Tab-separated table of C-alpha atoms in Angstrom:
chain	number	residue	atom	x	y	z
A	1	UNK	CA	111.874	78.407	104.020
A	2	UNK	CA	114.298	80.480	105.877
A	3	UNK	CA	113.474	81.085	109.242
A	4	UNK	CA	109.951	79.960	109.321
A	5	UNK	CA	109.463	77.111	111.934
A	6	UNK	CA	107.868	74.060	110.193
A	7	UNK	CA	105.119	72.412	112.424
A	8	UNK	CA	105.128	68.878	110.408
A	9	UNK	CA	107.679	66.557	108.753
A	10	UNK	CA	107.404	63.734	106.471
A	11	UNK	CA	106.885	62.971	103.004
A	12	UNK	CA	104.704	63.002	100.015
A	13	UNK	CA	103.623	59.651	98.684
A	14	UNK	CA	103.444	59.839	94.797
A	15	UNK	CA	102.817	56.278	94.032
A	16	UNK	CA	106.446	54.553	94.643
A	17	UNK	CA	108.361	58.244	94.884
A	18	UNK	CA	108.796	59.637	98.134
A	19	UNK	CA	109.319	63.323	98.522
A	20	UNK	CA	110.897	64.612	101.840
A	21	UNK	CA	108.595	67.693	102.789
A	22	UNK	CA	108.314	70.146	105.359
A	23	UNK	CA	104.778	71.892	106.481
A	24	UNK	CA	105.085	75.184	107.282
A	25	UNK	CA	102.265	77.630	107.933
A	26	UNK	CA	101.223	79.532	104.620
A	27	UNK	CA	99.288	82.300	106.927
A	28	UNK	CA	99.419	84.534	109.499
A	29	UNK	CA	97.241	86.282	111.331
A	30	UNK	CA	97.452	90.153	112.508
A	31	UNK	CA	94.343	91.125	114.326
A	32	UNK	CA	94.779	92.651	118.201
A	33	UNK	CA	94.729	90.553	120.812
A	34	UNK	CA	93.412	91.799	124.580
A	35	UNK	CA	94.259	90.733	127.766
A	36	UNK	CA	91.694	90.546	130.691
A	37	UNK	CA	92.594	92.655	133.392
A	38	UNK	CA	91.041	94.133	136.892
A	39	UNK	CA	89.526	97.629	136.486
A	40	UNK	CA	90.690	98.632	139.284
A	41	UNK	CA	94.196	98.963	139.843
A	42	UNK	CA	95.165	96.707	135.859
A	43	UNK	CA	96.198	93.519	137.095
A	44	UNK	CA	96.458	90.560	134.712
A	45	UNK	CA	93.737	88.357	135.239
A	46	UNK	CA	94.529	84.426	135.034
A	47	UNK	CA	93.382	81.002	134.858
A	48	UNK	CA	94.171	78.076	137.490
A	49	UNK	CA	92.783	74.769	136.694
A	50	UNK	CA	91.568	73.231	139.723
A	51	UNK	CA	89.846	69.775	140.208
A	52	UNK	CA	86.198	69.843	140.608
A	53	UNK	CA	86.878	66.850	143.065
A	54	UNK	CA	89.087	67.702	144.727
A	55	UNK	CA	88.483	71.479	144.362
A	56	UNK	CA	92.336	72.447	144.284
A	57	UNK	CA	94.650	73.478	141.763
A	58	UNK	CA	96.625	70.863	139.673
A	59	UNK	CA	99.957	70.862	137.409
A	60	UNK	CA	100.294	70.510	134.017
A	61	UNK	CA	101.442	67.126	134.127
A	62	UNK	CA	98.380	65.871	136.288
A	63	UNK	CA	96.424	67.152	133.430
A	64	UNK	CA	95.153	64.385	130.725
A	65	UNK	CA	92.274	63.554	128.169
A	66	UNK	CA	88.884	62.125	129.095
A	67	UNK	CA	85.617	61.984	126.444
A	68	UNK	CA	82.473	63.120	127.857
A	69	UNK	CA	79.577	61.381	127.443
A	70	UNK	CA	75.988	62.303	127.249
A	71	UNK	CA	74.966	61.079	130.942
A	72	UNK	CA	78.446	62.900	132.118
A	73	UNK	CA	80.472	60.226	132.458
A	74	UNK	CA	84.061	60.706	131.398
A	75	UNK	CA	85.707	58.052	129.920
A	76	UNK	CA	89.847	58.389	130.016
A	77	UNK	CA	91.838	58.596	126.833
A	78	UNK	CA	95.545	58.069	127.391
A	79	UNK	CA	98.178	58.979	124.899
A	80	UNK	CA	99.221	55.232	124.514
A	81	UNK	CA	95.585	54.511	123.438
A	82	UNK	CA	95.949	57.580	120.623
A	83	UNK	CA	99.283	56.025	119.341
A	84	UNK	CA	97.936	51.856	118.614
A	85	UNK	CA	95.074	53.961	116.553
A	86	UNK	CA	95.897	52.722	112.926
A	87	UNK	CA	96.740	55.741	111.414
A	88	UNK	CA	98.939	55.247	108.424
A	89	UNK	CA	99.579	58.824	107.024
A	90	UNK	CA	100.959	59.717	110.496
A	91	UNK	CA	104.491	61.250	108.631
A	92	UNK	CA	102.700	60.678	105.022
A	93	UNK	CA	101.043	63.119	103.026
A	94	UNK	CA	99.124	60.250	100.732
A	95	UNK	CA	98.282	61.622	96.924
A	96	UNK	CA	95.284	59.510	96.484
A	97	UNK	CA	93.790	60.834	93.396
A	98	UNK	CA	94.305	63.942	90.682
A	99	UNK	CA	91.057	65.712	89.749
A	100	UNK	CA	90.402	69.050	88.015
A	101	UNK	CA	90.504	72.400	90.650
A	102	UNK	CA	86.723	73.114	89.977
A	103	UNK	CA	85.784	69.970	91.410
A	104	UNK	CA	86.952	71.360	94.831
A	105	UNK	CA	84.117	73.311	96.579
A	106	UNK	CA	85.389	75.947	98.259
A	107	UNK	CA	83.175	75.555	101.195
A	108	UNK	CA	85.822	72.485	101.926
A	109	UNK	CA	88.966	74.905	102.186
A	110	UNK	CA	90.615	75.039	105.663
A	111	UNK	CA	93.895	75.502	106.747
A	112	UNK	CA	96.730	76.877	104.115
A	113	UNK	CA	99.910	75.646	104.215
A	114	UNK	CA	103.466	75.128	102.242
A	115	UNK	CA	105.251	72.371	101.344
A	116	UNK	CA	109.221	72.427	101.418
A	117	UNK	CA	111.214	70.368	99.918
A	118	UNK	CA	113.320	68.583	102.985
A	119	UNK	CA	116.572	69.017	102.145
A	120	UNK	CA	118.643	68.330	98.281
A	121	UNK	CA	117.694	65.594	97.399
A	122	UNK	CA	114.208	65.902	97.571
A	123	UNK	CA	114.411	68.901	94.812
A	124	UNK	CA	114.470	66.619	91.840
A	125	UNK	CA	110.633	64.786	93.019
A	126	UNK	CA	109.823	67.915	94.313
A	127	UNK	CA	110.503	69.524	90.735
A	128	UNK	CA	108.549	67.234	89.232
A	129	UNK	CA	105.062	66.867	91.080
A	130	UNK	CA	105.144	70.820	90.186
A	131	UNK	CA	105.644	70.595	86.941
A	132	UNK	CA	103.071	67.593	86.517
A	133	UNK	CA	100.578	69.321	88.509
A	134	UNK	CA	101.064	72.325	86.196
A	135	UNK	CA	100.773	70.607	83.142
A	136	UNK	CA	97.962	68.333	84.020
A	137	UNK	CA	96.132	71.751	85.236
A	138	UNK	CA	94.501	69.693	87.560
A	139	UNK	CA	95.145	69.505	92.076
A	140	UNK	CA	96.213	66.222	94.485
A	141	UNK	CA	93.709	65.108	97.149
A	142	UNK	CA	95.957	63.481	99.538
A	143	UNK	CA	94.925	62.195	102.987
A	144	UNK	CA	97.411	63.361	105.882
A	145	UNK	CA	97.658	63.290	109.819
A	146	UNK	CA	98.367	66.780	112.049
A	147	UNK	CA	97.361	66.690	115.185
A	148	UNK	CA	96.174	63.967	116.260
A	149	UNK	CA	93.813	63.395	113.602
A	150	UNK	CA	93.425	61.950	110.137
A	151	UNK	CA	92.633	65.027	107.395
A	152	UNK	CA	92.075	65.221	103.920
A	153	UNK	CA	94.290	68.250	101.734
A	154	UNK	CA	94.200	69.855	98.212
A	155	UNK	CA	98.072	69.992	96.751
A	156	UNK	CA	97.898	73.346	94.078
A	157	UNK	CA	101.075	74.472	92.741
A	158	UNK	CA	101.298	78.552	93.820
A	159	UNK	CA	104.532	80.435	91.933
A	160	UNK	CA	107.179	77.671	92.172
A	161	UNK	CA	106.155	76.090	95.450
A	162	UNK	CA	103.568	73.359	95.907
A	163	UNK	CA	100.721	74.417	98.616
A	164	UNK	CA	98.497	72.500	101.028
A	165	UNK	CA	94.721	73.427	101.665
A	166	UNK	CA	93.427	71.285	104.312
A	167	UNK	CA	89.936	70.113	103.233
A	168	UNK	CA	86.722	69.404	105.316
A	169	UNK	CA	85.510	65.913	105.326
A	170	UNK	CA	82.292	65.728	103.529
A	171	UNK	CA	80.448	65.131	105.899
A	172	UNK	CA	81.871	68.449	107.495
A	173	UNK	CA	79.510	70.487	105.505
A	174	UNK	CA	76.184	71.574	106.205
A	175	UNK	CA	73.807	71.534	102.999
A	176	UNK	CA	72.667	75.371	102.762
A	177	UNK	CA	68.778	74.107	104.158
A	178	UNK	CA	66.335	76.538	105.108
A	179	UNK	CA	68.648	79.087	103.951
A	180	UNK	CA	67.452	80.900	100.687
A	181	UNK	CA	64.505	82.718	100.742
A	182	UNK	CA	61.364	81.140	100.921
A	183	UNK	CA	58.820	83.376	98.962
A	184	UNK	CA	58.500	83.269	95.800
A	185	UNK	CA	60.194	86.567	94.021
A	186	UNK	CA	60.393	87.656	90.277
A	187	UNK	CA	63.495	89.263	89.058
A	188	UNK	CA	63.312	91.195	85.964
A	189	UNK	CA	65.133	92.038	83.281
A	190	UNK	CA	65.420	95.593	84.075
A	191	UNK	CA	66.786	95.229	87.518
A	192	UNK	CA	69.608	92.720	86.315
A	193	UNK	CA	70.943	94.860	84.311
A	194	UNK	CA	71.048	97.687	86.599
A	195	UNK	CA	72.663	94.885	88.907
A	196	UNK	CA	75.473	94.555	85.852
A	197	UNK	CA	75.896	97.827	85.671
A	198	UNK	CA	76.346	98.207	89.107
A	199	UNK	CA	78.931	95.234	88.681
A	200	UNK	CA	80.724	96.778	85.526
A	201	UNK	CA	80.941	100.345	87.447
A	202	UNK	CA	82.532	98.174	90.838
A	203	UNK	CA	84.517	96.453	88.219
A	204	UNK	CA	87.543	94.677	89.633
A	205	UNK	CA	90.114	95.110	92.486
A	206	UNK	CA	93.544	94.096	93.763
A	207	UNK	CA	93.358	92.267	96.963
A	208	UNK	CA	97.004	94.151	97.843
A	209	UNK	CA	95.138	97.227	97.591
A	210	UNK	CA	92.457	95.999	100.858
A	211	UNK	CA	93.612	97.130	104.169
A	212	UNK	CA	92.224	96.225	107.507
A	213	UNK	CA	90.816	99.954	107.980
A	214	UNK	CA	89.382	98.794	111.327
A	215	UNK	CA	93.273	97.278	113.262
A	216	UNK	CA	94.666	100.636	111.688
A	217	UNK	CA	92.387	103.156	113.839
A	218	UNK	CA	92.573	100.289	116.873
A	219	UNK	CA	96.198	101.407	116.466
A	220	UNK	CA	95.928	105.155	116.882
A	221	UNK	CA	93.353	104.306	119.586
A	222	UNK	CA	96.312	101.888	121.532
A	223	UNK	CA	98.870	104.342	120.406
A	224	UNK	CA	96.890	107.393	121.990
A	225	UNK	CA	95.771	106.041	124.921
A	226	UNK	CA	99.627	104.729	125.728
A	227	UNK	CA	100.822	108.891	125.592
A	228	UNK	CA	98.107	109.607	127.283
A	229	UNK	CA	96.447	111.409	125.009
A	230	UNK	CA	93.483	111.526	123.903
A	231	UNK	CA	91.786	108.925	120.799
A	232	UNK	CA	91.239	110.382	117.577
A	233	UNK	CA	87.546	111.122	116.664
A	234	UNK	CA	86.008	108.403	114.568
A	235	UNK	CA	85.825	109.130	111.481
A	236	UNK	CA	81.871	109.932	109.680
A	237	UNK	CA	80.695	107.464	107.370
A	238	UNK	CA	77.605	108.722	104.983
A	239	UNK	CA	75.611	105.432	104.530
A	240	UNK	CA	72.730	107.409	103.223
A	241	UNK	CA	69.242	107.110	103.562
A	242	UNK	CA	67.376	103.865	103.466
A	243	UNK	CA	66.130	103.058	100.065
A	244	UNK	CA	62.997	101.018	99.886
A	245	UNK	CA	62.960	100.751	96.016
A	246	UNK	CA	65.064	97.945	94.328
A	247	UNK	CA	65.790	100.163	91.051
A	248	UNK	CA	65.908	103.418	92.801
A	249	UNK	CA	69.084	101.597	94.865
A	250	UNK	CA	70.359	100.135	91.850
A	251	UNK	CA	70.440	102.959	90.282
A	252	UNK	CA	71.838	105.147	93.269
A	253	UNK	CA	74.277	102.440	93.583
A	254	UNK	CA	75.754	102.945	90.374
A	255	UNK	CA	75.697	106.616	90.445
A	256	UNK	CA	77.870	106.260	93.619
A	257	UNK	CA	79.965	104.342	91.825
A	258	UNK	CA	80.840	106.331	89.419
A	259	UNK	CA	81.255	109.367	91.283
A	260	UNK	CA	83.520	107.508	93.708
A	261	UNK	CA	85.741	106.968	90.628
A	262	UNK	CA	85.400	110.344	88.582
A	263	UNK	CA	83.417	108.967	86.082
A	264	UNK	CA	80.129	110.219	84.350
A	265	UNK	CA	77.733	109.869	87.200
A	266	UNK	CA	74.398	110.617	85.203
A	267	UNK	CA	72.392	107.230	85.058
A	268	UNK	CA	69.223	106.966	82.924
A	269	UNK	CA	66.493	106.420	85.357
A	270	UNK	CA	64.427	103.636	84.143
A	271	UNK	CA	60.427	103.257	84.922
A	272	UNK	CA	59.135	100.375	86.689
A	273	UNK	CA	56.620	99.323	84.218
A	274	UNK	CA	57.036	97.593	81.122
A	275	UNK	CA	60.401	98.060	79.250
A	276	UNK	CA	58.032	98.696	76.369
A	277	UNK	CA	57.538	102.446	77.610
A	278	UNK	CA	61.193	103.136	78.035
A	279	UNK	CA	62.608	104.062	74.643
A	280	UNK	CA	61.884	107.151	73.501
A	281	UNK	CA	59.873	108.869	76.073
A	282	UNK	CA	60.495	112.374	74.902
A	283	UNK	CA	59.083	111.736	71.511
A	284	UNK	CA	56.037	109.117	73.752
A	285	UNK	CA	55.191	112.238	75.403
A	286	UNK	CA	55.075	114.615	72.207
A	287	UNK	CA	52.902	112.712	69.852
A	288	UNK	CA	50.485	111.126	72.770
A	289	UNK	CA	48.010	115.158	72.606
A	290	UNK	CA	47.619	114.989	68.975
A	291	UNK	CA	48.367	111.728	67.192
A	292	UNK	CA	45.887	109.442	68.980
A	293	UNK	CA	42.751	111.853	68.628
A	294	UNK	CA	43.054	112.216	64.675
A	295	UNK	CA	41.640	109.913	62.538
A	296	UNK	CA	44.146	107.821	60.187
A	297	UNK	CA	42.899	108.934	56.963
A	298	UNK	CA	43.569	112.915	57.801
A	299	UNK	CA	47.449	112.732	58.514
A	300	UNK	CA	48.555	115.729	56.078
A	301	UNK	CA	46.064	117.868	58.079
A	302	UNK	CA	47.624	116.981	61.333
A	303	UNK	CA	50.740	117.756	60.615
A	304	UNK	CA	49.630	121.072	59.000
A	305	UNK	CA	47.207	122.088	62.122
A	306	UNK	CA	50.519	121.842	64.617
A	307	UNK	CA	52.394	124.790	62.273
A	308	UNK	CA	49.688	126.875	62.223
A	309	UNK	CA	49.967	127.146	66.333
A	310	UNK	CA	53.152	127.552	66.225
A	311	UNK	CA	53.190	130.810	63.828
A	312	UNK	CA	53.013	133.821	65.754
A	313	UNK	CA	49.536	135.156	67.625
A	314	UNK	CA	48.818	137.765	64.663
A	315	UNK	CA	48.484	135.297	61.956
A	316	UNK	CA	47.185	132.930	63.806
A	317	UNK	CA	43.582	134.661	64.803
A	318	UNK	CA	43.838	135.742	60.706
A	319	UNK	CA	44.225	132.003	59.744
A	320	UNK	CA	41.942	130.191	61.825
A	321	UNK	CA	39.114	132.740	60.531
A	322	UNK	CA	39.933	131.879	57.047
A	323	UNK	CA	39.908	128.296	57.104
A	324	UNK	CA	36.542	128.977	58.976
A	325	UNK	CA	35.441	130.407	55.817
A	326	UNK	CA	37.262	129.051	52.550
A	327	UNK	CA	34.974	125.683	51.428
A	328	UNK	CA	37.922	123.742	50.826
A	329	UNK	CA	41.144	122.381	52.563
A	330	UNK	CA	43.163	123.534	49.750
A	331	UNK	CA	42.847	127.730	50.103
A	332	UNK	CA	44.287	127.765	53.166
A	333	UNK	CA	46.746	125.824	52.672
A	334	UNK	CA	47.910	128.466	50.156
A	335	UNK	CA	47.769	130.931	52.509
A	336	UNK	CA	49.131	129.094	55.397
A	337	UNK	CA	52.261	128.037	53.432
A	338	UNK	CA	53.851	131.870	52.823
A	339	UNK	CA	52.725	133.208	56.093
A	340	UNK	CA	54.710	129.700	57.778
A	341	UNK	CA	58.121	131.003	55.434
A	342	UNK	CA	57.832	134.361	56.496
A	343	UNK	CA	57.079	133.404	60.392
């Protein structure tokens, strides 16, 4: 692993093989860290440990363990009293059982780490735990020791190196009670699938591309302040105005979307009634001042009616007066048919 310190070393129990490892830290972390100082003049500001008792400060090595418990009482825990504990994966990473990666709740993930092989001639077992793992698409729980402590780990196989995830004891993990929302709410179909449009529009991203937008202007702001100049401004962020209505933020949501990546931004506002109303509302609206008010029997006439408005306002006056007059439906008909040709 190169120069990467390791912080454990043992070996992986596979049944009767034994694999030399090496744990080594799979992350790092790069936030900003502060230091307390005074105001007024900068100085560092530190801690001394001092005895309660004896109200003075002590050394390191005066320092030890004690439990606390619930009346106050501390109860001393020496080092030799840790080490009789029976604790046998103390340099043992123990592969207790091989189960598919789904079965792993992610809520159990902890600590990453990697495993390296400890020296030659731990390549060949090494080699082959990965390639079993890989074939068997399936992960190790294994029970190990860091610390102090007994823990249980996931073994995944990530490029051509084996990993560790260090798992939370059941028992670790809360059940989500009282959590979820406790009135009753109706989701319909309209507003899920606004909700996967808004998820097709989002579509997918590569993690490499995320940045930690918020360390890089704490950077500027360090880097200022050291040349004593002055910060840059922050920069204006348009959250927009509170929207009240679940569709009318879907669908704003996914017209942001788009815009954001130079797509077609115009998104079919849908009603909040019935979905039976939706479809054709242009043609809804056209038909609704005529059709209804006719009687079923008379639909040649209604369609014939609507043409004679729409001729212009000579002929109009002319054929309205006619039909007035002519006894039957047919006569104006006639009439109405050359003067709707020449219109």
């Amino acid at each position: 692993m190169g120069h990467v310190r390791s912080i454990w070393n043992g070996a992986i129990s596979f049944g009767l093989v034994s694999i030399p490892v090496k744990l080594v830290n799979a992350t790092e972390s790069h936030s900003i860290s502060f230091r307390q100082i005074h105001l007024e003049d900068g100085g560092r500001i530190r801690y001394r440990k001092f005895c309660d008792l004896e109200d003075r400060e002590v050394a390191s090595g005066e320092i030890g363990k004690g439990y606390e418990e619930a009346d106050g009482t501390i109860v001393p825990i020496t080092d030799e009293d840790l080490a009789q504990l029976p604790l046998p994966t103390a340099r043992t990473i123990e592969i207790v059982a091989f189960v598919p990666a789904d079965r792993i709740d992610p809520l159990h993930l902890d600590a990453a780490y990697y495993l390296a092989a400890g020296g030659g001639p731990a390549a060949k077992p090494y080699t082959l735990l990965r390639e079993a793992l890989k074939r068997s698409n399936k992960v190790a729980v294994a029970k190990y020791a860091l610390r102090g402590r007994e823990r249980l780990g996931m073994l995944r196989v990530v490029e051509d190196a084996i990993a560790m995830h260090g798992l939370l004891w059941p028992d670790e993990v809360r059940a989500p009670e009282g959590v979820a929302p406790e009135t009753a709410v109706t989701v319909n179909d309209k507003e899920l699938d606004l909700a996967d449009a808004l998820m097709d529009t989002l579509g997918e991203v590569d993690l490499a591309d995320l940045h930690d937008e918020y360390r890089e202007a704490l950077e500027q702001v360090i880097a200022a302040k050291a040349a004593g100049e002055t910060p840059p401004a922050p920069a204006e962020r348009d959250t927009g105005a509170k929207v009240l209505d679940l569709m009318a933020a879907l669908e704003k949501s996914v017209q942001d979307a788009k815009e954001s990546r130079g797509e077609d931004a115009e998104v079919t506002p849908l009603p909040s009634r019935a979905s039976s109303r939706a479809p054709s509302k242009d043609r809804a609206a056209t038909s609704s001042r005529t059709t209804p008010k006719e009687p079923t029997g008379k639909k040649s006439t209604v369609k014939k009616t609507p043409a004679k408005k729409a001729a212009p306002s000579k002929t109009t006056a002319k054929s309205t007066a006619t039909a007035k007059k002519s006894p039957t439906k047919k006569s104006p008909a006639k009439k109405a048919t050359p003067r709707k040709r020449s219109a």
